[in-house]
Every structure is written in structure tokens, then in C-alpha cells.
PDB file of C-alpha atoms in Angstrom:
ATOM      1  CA  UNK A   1       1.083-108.291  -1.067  1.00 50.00           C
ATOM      2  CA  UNK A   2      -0.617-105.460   1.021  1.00 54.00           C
ATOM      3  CA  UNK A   3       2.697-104.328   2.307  1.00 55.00           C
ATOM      4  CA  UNK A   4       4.810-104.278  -0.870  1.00 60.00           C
ATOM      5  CA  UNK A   5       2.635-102.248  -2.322  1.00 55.00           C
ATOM      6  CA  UNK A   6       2.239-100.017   0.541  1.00 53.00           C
ATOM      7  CA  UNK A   7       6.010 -99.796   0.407  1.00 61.00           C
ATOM      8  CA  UNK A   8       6.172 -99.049  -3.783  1.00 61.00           C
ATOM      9  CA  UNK A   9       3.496 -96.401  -2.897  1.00 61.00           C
ATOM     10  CA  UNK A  10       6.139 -95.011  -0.243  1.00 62.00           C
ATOM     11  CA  UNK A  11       9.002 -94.799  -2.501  1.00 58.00           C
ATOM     12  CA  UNK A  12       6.492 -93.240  -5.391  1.00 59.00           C
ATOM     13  CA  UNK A  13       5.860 -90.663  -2.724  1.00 59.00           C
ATOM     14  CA  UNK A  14       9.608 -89.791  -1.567  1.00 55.00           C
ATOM     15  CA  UNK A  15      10.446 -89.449  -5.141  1.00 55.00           C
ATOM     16  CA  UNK A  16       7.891 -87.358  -6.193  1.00 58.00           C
ATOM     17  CA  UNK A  17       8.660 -84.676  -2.871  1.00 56.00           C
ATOM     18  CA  UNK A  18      12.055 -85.372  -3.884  1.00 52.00           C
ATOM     19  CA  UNK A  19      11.293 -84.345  -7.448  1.00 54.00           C
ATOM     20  CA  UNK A  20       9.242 -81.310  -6.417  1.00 54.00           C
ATOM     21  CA  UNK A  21      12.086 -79.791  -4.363  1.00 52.00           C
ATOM     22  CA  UNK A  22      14.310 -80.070  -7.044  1.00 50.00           C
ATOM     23  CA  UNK A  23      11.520 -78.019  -9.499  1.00 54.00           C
ATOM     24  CA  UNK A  24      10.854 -75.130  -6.586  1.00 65.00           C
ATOM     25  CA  UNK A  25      11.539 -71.595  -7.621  1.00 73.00           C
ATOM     26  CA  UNK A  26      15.308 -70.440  -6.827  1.00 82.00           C
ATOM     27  CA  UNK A  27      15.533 -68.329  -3.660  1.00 88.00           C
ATOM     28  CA  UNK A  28      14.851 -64.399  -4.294  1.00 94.00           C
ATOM     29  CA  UNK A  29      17.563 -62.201  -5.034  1.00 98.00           C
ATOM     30  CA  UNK A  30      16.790 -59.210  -3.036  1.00 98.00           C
ATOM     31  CA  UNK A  31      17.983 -55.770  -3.322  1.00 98.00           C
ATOM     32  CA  UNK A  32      16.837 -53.462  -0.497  1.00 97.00           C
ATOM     33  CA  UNK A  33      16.343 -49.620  -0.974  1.00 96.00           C
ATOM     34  CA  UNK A  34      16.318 -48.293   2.637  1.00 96.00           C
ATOM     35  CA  UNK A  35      18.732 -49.596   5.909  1.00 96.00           C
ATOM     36  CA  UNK A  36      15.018 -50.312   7.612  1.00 98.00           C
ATOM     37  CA  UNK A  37      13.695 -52.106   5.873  1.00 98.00           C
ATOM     38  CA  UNK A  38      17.165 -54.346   4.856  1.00 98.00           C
ATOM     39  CA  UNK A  39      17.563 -54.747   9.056  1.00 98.00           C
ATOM     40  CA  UNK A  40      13.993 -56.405   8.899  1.00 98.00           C
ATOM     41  CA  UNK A  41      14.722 -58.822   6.315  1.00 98.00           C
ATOM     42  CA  UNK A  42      17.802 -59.858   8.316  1.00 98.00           C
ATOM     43  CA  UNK A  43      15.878 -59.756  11.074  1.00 98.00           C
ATOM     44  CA  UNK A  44      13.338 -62.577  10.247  1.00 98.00           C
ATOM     45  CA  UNK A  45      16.642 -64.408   8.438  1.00 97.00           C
ATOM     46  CA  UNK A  46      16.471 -63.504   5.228  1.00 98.00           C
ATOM     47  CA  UNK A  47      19.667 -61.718   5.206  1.00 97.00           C
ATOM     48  CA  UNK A  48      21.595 -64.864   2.643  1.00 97.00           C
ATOM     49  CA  UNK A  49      18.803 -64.205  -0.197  1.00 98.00           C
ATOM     50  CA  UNK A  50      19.518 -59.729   0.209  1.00 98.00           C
ATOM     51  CA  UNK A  51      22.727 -59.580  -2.630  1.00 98.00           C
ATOM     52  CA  UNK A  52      22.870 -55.389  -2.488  1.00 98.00           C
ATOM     53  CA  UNK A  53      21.185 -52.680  -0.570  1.00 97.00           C
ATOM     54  CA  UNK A  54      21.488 -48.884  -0.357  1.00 96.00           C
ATOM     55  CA  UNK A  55      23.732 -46.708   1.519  1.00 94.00           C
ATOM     56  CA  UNK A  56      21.561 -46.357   4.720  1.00 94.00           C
ATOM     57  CA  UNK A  57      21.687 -50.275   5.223  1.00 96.00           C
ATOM     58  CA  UNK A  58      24.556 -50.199   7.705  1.00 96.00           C
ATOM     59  CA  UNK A  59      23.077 -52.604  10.141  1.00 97.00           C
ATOM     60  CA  UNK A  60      24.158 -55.360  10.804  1.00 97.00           C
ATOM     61  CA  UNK A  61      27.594 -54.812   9.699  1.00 96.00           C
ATOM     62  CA  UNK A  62      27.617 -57.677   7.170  1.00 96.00           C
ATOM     63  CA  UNK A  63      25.662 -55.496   4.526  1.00 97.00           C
ATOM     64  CA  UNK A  64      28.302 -52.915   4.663  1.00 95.00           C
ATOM     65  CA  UNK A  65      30.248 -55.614   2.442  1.00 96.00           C
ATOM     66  CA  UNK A  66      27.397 -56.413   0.105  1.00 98.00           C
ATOM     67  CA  UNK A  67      27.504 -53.956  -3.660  1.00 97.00           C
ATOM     68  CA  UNK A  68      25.748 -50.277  -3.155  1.00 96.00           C
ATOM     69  CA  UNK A  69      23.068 -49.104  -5.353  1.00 96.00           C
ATOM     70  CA  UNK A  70      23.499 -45.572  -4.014  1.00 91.00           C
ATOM     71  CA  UNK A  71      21.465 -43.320  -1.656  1.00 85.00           C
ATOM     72  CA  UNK A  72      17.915 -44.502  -1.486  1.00 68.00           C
ATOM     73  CA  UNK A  73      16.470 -40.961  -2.908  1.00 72.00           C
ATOM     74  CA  UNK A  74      18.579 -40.893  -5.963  1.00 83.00           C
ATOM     75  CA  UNK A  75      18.365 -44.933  -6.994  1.00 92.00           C
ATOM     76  CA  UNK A  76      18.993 -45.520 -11.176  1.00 94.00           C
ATOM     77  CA  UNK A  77      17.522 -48.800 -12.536  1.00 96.00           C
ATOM     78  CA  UNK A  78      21.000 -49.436 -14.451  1.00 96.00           C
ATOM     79  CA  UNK A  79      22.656 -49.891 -10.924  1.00 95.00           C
ATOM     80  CA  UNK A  80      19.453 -52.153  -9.605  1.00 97.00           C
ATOM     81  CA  UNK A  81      19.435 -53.789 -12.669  1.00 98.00           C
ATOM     82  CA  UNK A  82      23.353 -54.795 -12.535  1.00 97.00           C
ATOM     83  CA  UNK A  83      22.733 -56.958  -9.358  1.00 98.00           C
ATOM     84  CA  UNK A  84      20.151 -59.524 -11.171  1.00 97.00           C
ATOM     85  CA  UNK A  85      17.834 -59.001  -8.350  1.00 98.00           C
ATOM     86  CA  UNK A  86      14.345 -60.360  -8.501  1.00 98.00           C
ATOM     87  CA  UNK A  87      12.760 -58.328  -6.042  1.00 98.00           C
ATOM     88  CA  UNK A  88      13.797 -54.733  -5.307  1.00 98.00           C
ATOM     89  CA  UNK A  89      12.352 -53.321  -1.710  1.00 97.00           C
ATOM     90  CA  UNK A  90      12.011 -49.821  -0.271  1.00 96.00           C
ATOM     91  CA  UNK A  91      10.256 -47.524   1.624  1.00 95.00           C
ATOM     92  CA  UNK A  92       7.310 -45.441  -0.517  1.00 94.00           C
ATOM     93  CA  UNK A  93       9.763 -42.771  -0.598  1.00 89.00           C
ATOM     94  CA  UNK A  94      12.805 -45.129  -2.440  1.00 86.00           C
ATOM     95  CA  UNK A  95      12.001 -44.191  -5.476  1.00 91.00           C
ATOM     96  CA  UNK A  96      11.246 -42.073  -8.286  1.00 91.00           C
ATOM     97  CA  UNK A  97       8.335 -43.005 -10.138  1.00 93.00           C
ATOM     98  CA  UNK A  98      10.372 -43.503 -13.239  1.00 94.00           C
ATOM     99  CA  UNK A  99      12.839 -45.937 -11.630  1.00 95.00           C
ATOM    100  CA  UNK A 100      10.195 -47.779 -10.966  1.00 96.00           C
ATOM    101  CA  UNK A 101       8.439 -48.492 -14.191  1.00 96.00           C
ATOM    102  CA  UNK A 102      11.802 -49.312 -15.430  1.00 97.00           C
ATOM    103  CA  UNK A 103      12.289 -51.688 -12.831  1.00 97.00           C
ATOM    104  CA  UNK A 104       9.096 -53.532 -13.280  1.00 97.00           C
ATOM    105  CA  UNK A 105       9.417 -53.395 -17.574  1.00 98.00           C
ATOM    106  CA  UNK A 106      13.144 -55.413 -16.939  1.00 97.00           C
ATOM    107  CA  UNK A 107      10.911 -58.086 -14.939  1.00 97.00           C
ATOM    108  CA  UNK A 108      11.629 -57.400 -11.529  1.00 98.00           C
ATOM    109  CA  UNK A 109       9.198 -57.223  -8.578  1.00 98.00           C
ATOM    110  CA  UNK A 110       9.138 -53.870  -6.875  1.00 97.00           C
ATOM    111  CA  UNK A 111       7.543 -53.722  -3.713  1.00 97.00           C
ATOM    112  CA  UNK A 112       7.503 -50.668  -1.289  1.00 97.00           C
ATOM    113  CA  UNK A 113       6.050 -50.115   2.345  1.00 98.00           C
ATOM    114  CA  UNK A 114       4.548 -47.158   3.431  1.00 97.00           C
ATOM    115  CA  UNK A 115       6.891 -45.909   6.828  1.00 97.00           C
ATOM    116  CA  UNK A 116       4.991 -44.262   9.783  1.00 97.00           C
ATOM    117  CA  UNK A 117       7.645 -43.167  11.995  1.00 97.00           C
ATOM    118  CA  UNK A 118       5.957 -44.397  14.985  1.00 98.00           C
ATOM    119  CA  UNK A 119       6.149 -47.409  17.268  1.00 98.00           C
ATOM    120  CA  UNK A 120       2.382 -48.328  16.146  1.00 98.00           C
ATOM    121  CA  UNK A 121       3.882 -47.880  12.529  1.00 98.00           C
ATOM    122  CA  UNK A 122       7.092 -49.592  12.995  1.00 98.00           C
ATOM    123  CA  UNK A 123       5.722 -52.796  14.477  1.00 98.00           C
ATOM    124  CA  UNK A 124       3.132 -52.257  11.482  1.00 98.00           C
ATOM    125  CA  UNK A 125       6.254 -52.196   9.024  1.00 98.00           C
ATOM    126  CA  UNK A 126       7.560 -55.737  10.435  1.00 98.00           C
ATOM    127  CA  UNK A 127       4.649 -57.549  10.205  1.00 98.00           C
ATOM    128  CA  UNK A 128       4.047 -55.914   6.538  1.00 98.00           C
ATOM    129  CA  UNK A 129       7.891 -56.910   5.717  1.00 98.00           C
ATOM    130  CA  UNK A 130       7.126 -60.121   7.239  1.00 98.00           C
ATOM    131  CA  UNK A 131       4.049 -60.601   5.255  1.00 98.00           C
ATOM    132  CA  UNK A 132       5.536 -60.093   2.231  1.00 97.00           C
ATOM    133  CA  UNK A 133       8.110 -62.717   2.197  1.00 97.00           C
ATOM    134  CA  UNK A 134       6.123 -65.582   4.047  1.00 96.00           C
ATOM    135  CA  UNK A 135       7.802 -64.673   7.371  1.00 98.00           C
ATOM    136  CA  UNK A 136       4.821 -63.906   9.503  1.00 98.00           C
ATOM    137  CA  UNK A 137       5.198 -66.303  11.586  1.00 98.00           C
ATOM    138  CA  UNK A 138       8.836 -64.965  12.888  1.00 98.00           C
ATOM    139  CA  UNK A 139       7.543 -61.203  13.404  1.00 98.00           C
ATOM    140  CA  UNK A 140       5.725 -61.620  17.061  1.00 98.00           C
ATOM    141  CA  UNK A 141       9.158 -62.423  18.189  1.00 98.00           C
ATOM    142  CA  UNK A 142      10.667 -59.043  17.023  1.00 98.00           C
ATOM    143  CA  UNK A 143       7.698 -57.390  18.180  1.00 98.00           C
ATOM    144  CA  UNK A 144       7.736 -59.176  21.618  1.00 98.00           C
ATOM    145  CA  UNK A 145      11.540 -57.908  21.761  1.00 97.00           C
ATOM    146  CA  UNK A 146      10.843 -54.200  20.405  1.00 98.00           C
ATOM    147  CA  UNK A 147       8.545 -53.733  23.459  1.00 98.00           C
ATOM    148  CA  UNK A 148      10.600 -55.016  25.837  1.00 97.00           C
ATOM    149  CA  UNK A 149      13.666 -52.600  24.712  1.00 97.00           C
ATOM    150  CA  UNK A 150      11.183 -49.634  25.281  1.00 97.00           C
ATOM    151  CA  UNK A 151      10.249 -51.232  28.512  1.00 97.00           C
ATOM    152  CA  UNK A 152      13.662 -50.561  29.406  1.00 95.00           C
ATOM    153  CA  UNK A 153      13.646 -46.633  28.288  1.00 95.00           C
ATOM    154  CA  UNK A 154      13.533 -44.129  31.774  1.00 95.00           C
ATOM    155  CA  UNK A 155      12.531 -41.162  30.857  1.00 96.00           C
ATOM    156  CA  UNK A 156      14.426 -37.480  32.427  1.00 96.00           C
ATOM    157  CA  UNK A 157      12.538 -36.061  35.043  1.00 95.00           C
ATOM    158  CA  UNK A 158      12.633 -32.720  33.597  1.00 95.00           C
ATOM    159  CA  UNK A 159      11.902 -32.578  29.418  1.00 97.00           C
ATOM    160  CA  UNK A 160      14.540 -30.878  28.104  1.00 98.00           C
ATOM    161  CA  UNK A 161      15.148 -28.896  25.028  1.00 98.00           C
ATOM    162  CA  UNK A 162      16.587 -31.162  22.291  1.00 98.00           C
ATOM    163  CA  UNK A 163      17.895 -29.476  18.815  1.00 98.00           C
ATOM    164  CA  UNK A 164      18.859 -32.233  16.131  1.00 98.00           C
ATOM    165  CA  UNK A 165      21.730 -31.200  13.689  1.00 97.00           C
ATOM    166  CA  UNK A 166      22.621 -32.711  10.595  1.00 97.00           C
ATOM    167  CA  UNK A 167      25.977 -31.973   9.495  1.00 97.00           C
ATOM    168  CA  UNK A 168      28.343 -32.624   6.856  1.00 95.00           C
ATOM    169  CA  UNK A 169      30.843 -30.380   7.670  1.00 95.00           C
ATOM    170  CA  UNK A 170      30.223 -26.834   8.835  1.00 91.00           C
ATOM    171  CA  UNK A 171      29.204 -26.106   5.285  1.00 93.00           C
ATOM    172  CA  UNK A 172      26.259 -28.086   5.218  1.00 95.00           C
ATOM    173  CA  UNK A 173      23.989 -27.989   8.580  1.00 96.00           C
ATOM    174  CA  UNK A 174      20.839 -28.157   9.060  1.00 96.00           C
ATOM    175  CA  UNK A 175      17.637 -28.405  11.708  1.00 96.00           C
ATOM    176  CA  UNK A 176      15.482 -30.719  12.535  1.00 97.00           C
ATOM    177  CA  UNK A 177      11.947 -28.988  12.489  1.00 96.00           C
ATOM    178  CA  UNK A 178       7.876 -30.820  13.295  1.00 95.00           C
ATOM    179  CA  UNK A 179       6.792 -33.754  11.445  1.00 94.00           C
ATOM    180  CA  UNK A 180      10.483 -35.275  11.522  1.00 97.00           C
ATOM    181  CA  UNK A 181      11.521 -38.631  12.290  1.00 97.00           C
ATOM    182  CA  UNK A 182      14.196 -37.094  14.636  1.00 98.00           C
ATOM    183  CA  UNK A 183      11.203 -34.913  16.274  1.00 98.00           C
ATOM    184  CA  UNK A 184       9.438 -38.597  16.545  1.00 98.00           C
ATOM    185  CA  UNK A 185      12.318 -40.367  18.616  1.00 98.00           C
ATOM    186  CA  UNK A 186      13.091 -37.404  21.057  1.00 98.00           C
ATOM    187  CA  UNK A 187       9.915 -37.174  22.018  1.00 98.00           C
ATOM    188  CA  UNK A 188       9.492 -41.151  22.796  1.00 98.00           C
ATOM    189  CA  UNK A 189      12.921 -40.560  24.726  1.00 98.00           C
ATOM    190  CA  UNK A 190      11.021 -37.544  26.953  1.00 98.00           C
ATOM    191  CA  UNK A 191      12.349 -34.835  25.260  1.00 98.00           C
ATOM    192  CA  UNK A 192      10.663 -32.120  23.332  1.00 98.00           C
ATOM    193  CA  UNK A 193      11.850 -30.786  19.901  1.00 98.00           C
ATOM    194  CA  UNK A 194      13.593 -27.162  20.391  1.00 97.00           C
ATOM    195  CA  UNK A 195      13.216 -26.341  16.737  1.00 95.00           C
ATOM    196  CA  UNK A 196       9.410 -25.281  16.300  1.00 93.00           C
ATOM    197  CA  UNK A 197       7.263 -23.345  13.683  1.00 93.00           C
ATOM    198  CA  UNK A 198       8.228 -25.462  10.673  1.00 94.00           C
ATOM    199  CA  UNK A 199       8.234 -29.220   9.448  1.00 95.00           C
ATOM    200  CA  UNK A 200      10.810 -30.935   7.358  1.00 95.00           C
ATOM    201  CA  UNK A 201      14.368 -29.514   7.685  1.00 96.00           C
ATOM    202  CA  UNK A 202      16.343 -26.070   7.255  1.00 95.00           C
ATOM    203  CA  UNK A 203      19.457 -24.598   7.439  1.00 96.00           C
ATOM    204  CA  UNK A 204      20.738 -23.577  10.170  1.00 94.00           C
ATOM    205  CA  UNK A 205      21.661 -20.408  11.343  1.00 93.00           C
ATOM    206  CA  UNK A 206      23.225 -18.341  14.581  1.00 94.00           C
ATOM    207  CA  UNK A 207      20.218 -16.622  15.067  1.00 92.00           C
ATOM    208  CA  UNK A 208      17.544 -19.374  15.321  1.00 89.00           C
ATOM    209  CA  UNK A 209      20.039 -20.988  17.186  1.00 93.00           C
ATOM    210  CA  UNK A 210      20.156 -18.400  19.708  1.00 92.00           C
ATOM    211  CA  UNK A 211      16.352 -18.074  19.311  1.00 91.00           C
ATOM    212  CA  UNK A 212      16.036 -21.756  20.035  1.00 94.00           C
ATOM    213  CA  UNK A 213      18.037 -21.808  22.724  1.00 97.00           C
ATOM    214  CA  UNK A 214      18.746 -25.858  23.582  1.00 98.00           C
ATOM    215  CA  UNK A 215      19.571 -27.820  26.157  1.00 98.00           C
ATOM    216  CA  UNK A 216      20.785 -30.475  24.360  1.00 98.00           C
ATOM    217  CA  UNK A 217      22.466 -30.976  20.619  1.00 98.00           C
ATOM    218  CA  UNK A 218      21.548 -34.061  19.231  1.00 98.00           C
ATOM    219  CA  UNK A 219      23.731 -35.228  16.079  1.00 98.00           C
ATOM    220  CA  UNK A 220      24.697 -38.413  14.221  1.00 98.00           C
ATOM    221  CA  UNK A 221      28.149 -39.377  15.221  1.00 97.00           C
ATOM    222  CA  UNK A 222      29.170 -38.916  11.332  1.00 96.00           C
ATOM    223  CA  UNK A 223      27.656 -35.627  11.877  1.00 98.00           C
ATOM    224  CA  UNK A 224      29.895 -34.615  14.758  1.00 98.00           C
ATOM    225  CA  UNK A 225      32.806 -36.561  13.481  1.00 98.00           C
ATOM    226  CA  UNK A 226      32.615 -34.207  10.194  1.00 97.00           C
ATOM    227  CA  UNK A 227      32.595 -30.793  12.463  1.00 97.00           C
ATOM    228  CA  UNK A 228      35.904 -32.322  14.159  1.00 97.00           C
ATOM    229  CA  UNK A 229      34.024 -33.059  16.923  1.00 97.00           C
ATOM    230  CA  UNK A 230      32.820 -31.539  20.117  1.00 96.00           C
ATOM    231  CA  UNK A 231      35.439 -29.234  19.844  1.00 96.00           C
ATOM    232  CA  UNK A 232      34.626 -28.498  16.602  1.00 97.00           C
ATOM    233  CA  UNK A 233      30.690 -28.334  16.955  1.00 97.00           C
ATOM    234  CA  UNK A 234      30.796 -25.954  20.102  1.00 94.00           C
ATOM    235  CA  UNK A 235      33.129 -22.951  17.731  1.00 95.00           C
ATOM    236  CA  UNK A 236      30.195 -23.454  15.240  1.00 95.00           C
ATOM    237  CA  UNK A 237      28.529 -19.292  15.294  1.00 94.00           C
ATOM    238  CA  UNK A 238      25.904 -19.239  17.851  1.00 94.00           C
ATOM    239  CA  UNK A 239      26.459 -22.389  19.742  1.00 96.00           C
ATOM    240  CA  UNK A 240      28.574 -20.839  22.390  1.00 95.00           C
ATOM    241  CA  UNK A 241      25.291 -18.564  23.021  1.00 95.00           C
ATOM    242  CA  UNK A 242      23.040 -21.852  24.041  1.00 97.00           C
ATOM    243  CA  UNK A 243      22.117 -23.625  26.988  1.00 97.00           C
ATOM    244  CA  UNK A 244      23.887 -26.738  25.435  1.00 98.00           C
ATOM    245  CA  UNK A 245      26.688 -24.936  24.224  1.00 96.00           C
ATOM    246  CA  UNK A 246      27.528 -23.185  27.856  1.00 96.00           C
ATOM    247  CA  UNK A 247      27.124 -26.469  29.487  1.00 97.00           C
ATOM    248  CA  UNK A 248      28.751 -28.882  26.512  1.00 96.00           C
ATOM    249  CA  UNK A 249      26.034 -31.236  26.445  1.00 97.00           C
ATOM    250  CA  UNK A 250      26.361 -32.820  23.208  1.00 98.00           C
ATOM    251  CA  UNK A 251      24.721 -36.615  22.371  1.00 98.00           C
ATOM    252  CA  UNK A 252      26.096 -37.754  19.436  1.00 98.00           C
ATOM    253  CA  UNK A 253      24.425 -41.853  18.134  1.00 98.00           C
ATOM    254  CA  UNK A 254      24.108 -43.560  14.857  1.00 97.00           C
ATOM    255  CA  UNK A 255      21.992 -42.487  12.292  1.00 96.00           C
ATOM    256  CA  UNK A 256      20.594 -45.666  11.470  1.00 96.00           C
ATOM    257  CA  UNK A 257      19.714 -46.383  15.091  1.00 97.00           C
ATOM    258  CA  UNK A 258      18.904 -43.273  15.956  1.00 98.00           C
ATOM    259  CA  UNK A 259      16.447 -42.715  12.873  1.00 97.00           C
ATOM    260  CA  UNK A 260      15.180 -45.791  11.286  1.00 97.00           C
ATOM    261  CA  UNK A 261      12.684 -46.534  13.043  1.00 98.00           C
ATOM    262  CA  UNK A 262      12.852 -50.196  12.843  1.00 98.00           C
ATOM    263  CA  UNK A 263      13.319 -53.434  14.787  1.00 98.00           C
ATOM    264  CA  UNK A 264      16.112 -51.261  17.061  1.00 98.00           C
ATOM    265  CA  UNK A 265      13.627 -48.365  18.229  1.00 98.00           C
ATOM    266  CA  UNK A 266      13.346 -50.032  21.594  1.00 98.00           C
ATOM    267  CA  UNK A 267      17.285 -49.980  22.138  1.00 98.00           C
ATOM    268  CA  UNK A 268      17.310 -46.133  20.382  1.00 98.00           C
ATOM    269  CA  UNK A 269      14.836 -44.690  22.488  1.00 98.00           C
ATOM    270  CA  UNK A 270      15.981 -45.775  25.738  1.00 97.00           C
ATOM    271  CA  UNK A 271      19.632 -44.755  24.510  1.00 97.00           C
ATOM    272  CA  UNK A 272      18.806 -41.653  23.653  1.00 98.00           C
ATOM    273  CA  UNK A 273      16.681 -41.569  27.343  1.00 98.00           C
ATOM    274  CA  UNK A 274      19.347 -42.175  28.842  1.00 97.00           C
ATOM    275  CA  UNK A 275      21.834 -39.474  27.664  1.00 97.00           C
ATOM    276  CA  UNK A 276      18.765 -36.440  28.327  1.00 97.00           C
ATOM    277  CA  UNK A 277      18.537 -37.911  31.763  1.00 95.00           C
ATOM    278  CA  UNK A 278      22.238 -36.958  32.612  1.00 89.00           C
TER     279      UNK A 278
END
């Protein structure tokens, strides 16, 4: 008697988790707003529920495929809005304040992370990411593996003079100056920024070239690729003047790696260490 009803009770119980699963809330539908922040969710596995990102997610290579919402400073809600997402992610800086209220008015959860550009405030991204999205339990692991790729990062003897150029074409190049993530990750690979006395970016020119006077030109390999290359970069005016443009030592790396400042900064900043130590 006991045991049948112990096994009704059994069967009541299977059917009722049964039932629940079959009530639980659909995955998310996530649309991410900045390449970091998309490599952490794929990061901690999440990568099946992300169904369009921004033009910055390039890593891995399977979000290349997924539908673009545009650049991640110049976002409209109509494009967001087309991909049925239920949460939208980003970086504070993803989007305008306007986009935003339009966002949340449709329905959708909007939720954006602050982004230190430091390896205190990238393993402080992850575990916020993480957080969000009932991961935390899978963030030690990428934090275990970010300090093990900086481990790995040998510094050059000597710090030498690094200039970061962004370039898209000769018509449009410009400096990196203080305060910039680009400043952020040659320093952690042991160099020290050659472009001083202002933050943000600026054009550049022959004469602060000359004034700066490099060792090294640092540039996304887009960058380089749209000056024609090395070639191209070293008959830009003033180059030929430099330290880095007498001895050709060009490092060219992928902006995404080489800026985001995510689960990859390990593998970027001994990279980058690697090529100033030649």
C-alpha cells in the first residue's frame, strides 16, 4: 500500500517538473551592442541565444554571419527593434540616450556595463556580464585563463616609443593621445605612448609626427591594409622622418584584439610584447 503510493507520488512529481519545463520562459534573444561584450557572452556559452550584434563583434568568427545593427555609436531602435530581441547589451557608451528609451517603451530589456579599460576592469566586466545572465559560476574560468595569457607576456628590455594610428585611408588618420584604450594596452605590453599632451584622439599631422618621433607604429591591420600597406604607410608625409619610419618597424594586429579589452587581453598584450621586443 505504502509503496504504490510512494510510486503515484513519484509519477505526480515527474509530471509536474515535466510540466514546469514545458511553462519556463523561452531562451533570451540577445542583441549585443559592442564586440566585448558579444565575445563574453560567447565566452560563458551563450553565443546560440545572441541573434545580431554590432559591427565591432568580429570575434569569434561565427558572429560575422549573424544580422548587423550598425556601428555601436550610431545604433537606431528601428534596426534593434527588427531582430525581436528581448534583451539588447552594450557598453555605457552604446547608446544614445534616446535609443534607449525607445528601446525600453517597445518592451525590451536594455542593459549596459560600464568598461574600464583595465585588466582590474576587464575581469570586473566578465563577472558583471556573467552576473547578468546567471553565468557566474563559468567566469573564474575565464578569469583563471586571462591571467595566465598575461603570465605569458615578456616585456622589451628597453620601453620603446609606440605611436597608434588609425587609418582609413590616407584621408582619414588619426593619433592615439592619454586616456586611450590603445595608450592602456601598450603600456601593459612595456611600451610607453609617443603621442603626449592630449587625451582622446586627433588628426594627424607631419609635424607632430616628426615632433613625436616613434619607434614603433602601431595600427589595426584594416588600418594598414587601407594605406596599401607598409609600403603605403611609410610614403605617408612625415613618416620617413621617424625612428620607425627609418627603421620600418611597423606592428600591425586586430582591432578587436588589440582594443577590446576583453576575455583576449592576456593573448593581446603579450602579442603586442612580443612584436616591441624585436
Amino acid at each position: 500500500m505504502r509503496s504504490s503510493f510512494l510510486s503515484k507520488a513519484s509519477l505526480l512529481l515527474l509530471l509536474l517538473l515535466v510540466g514546469l519545463r514545458s511553462l519556463a520562459a523561452p531562451a533570451p534573444r540577445i542583441v549585443s551592442l559592442n564586440g566585448t561584450i558579444s565575445e563574453i557572452l560567447c565566452q560563458l556559452g551563450l553565443q546560440s541565444q545572441v541573434v545580431g550584434v554590432d559591427v565591432t563583434s568580429t570575434y569569434p568568427g561565427a558572429l560575422t554571419k549573424l544580422p548587423k545593427v550598425g556601428h555601436n555609436r550610431n545604433i537606431s531602435a528601428e534596426g534593434v527593434l527588427a531582430l525581436s530581441p528581448t534583451i539588447v547589451v552594450g557598453t555605457t557608451e552604446s547608446l544614445k540616450p534616446e535609443v534607449t528609451s525607445q528601446l525600453k517603451s517597445a518592451g525590451v530589456t536594455v542593459q549596459l556595463f560600464p568598461q574600464e579599460y583595465s585588466v582590474a576592469g576587464t575581469k570586473k566586466l566578465i563577472q558583471q556580464v556573467a552576473a547578468a545572465f546567471q553565468a557566474s559560476a563559468k567566469a573564474p574560468a575565464l578569469l583563471k585563463q586571462l591571467d595566465a595569457d598575461l603570465a605569458k607576456a615578456h616585456k622589451p628590455a628597453k620601453s620603446p616609443k609606440v605611436l597608434f594610428i588609425y587609418a582609413r585611408g590616407t584621408g582619414t588618420m588619426m593619433v592615439a593621445g592619454q586616456g586611450t584604450p590603445l595608450e592602456k594596452v601598450i603600456g601593459l605590453a612595456g611600451g610607453q605612448n609617443a603621442a603626449t599632451g592630449f587625451t582622446d584622439f586627433k588628426p594627424l599631422t607631419a609635424e607632430a609626427l616628426v615632433a613625436a618621433n616613434p619607434d614603433v607604429l602601431l595600427l589595426f591591420d584594416s588600418g594598414l591594409e587601407s594605406l596599401g600597406g607598409k609600403a603605403g604607410l611609410l610614403k605617408v608625409p612625415g613618416i620617413a622622418q621617424t625612428t620607425a619610419g627609418r627603421t620600418g618597424r611597423v606592428v600591425e594586429m586586430d582591432g578587436q584584439l588589440l582594443s577590446g579589452f576583453g576575455p583576449r587581453l592576456g593573448l593581446a598584450t603579450s602579442e603586442l610584447a612580443r612584436q616591441l621586443s624585436q
